[in-house]
XYZ file of N, CA and C in Angstrom:
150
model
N 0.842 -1.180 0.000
C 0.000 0.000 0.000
C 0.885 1.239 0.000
N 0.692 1.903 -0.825
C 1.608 3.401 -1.045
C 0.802 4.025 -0.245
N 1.351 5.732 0.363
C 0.415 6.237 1.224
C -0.553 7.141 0.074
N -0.263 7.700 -0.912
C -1.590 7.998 -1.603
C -2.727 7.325 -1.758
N -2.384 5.742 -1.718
C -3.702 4.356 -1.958
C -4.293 5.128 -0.507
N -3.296 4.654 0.167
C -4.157 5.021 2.065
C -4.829 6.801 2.341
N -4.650 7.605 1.978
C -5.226 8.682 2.024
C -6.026 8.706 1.265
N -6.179 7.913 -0.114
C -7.167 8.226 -0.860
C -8.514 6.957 -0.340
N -8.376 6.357 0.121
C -8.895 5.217 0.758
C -9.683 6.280 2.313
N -8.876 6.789 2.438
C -9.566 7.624 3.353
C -10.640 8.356 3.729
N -10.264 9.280 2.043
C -11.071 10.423 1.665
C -11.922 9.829 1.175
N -11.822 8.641 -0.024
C -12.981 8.248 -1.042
C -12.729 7.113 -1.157
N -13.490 5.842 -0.668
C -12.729 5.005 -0.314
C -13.184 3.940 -1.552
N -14.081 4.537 -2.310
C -14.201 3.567 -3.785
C -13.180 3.831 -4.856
N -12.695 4.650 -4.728
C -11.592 5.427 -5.767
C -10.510 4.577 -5.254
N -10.711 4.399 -4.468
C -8.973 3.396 -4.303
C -9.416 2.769 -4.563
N -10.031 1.621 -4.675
C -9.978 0.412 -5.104
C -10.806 0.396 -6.777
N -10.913 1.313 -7.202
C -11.170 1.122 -8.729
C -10.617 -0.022 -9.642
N -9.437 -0.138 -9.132
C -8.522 -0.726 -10.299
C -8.803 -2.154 -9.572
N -9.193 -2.924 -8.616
C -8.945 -4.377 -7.529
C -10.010 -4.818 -8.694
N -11.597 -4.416 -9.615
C -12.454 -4.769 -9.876
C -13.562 -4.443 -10.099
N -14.551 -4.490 -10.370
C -15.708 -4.312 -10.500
C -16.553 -4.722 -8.910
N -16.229 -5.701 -8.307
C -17.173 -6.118 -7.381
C -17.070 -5.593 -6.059
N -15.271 -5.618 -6.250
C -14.612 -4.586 -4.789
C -14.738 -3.327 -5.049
N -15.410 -2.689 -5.775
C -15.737 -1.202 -5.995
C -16.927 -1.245 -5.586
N -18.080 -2.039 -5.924
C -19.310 -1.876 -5.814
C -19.841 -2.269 -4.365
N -19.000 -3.270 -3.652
C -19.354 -3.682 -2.182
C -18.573 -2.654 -1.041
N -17.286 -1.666 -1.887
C -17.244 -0.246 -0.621
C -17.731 0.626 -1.118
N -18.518 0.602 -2.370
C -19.636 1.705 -2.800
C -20.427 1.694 -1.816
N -20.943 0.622 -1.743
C -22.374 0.343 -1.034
C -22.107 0.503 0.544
N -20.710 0.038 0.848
C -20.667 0.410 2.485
C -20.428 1.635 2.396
N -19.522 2.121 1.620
C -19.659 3.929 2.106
C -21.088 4.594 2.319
N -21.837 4.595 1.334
C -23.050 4.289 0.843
C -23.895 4.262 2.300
N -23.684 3.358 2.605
C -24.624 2.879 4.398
C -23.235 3.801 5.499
N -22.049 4.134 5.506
C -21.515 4.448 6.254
C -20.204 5.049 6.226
N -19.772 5.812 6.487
C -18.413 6.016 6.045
C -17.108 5.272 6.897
N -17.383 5.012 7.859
C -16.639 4.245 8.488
C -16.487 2.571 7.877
N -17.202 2.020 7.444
C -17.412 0.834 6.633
C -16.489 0.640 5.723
N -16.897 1.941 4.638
C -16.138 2.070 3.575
C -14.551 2.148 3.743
N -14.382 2.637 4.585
C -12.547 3.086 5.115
C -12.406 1.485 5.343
N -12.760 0.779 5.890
C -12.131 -0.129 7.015
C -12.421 -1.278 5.812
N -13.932 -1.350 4.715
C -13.067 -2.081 3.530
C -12.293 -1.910 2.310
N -11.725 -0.861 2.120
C -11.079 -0.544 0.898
C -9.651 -0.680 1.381
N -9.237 -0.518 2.774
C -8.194 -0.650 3.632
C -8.050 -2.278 3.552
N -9.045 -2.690 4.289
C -8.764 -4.464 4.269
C -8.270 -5.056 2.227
N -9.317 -4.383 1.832
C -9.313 -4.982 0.307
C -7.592 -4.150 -0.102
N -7.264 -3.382 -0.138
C -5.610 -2.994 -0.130
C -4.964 -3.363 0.073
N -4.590 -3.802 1.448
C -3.928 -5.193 2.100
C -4.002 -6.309 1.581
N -4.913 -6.446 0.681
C -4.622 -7.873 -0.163
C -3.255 -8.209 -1.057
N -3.110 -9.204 -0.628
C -2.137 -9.274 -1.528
C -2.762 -9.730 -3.453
């Protein structure tokens, strides 16, 4: 994870993960969506992927 992924994961947390997919965009769409705390804590987990 570079720290731009992690700040931008921060701020907008579907924009980081644009590039992981189609499905990992649309499931921290939807948690940002219901929460913003959600969204941080999966675009963060989904980053950490190897």
């Amino acid at each position: 994870m570079s720290c731009f992924r992690v700040l931008l994961a921060i701020i907008f947390p579907p924009l980081a993960v644009a590039d992981k997919g189609c499905g990992s965009f649309l499931i921290t769409f939807i948690l940002t969506f219901c929460g913003w705390v959600p969204g941080v804590i999966s675009a963060l987990v989904i980053l950490n992927k190897n």
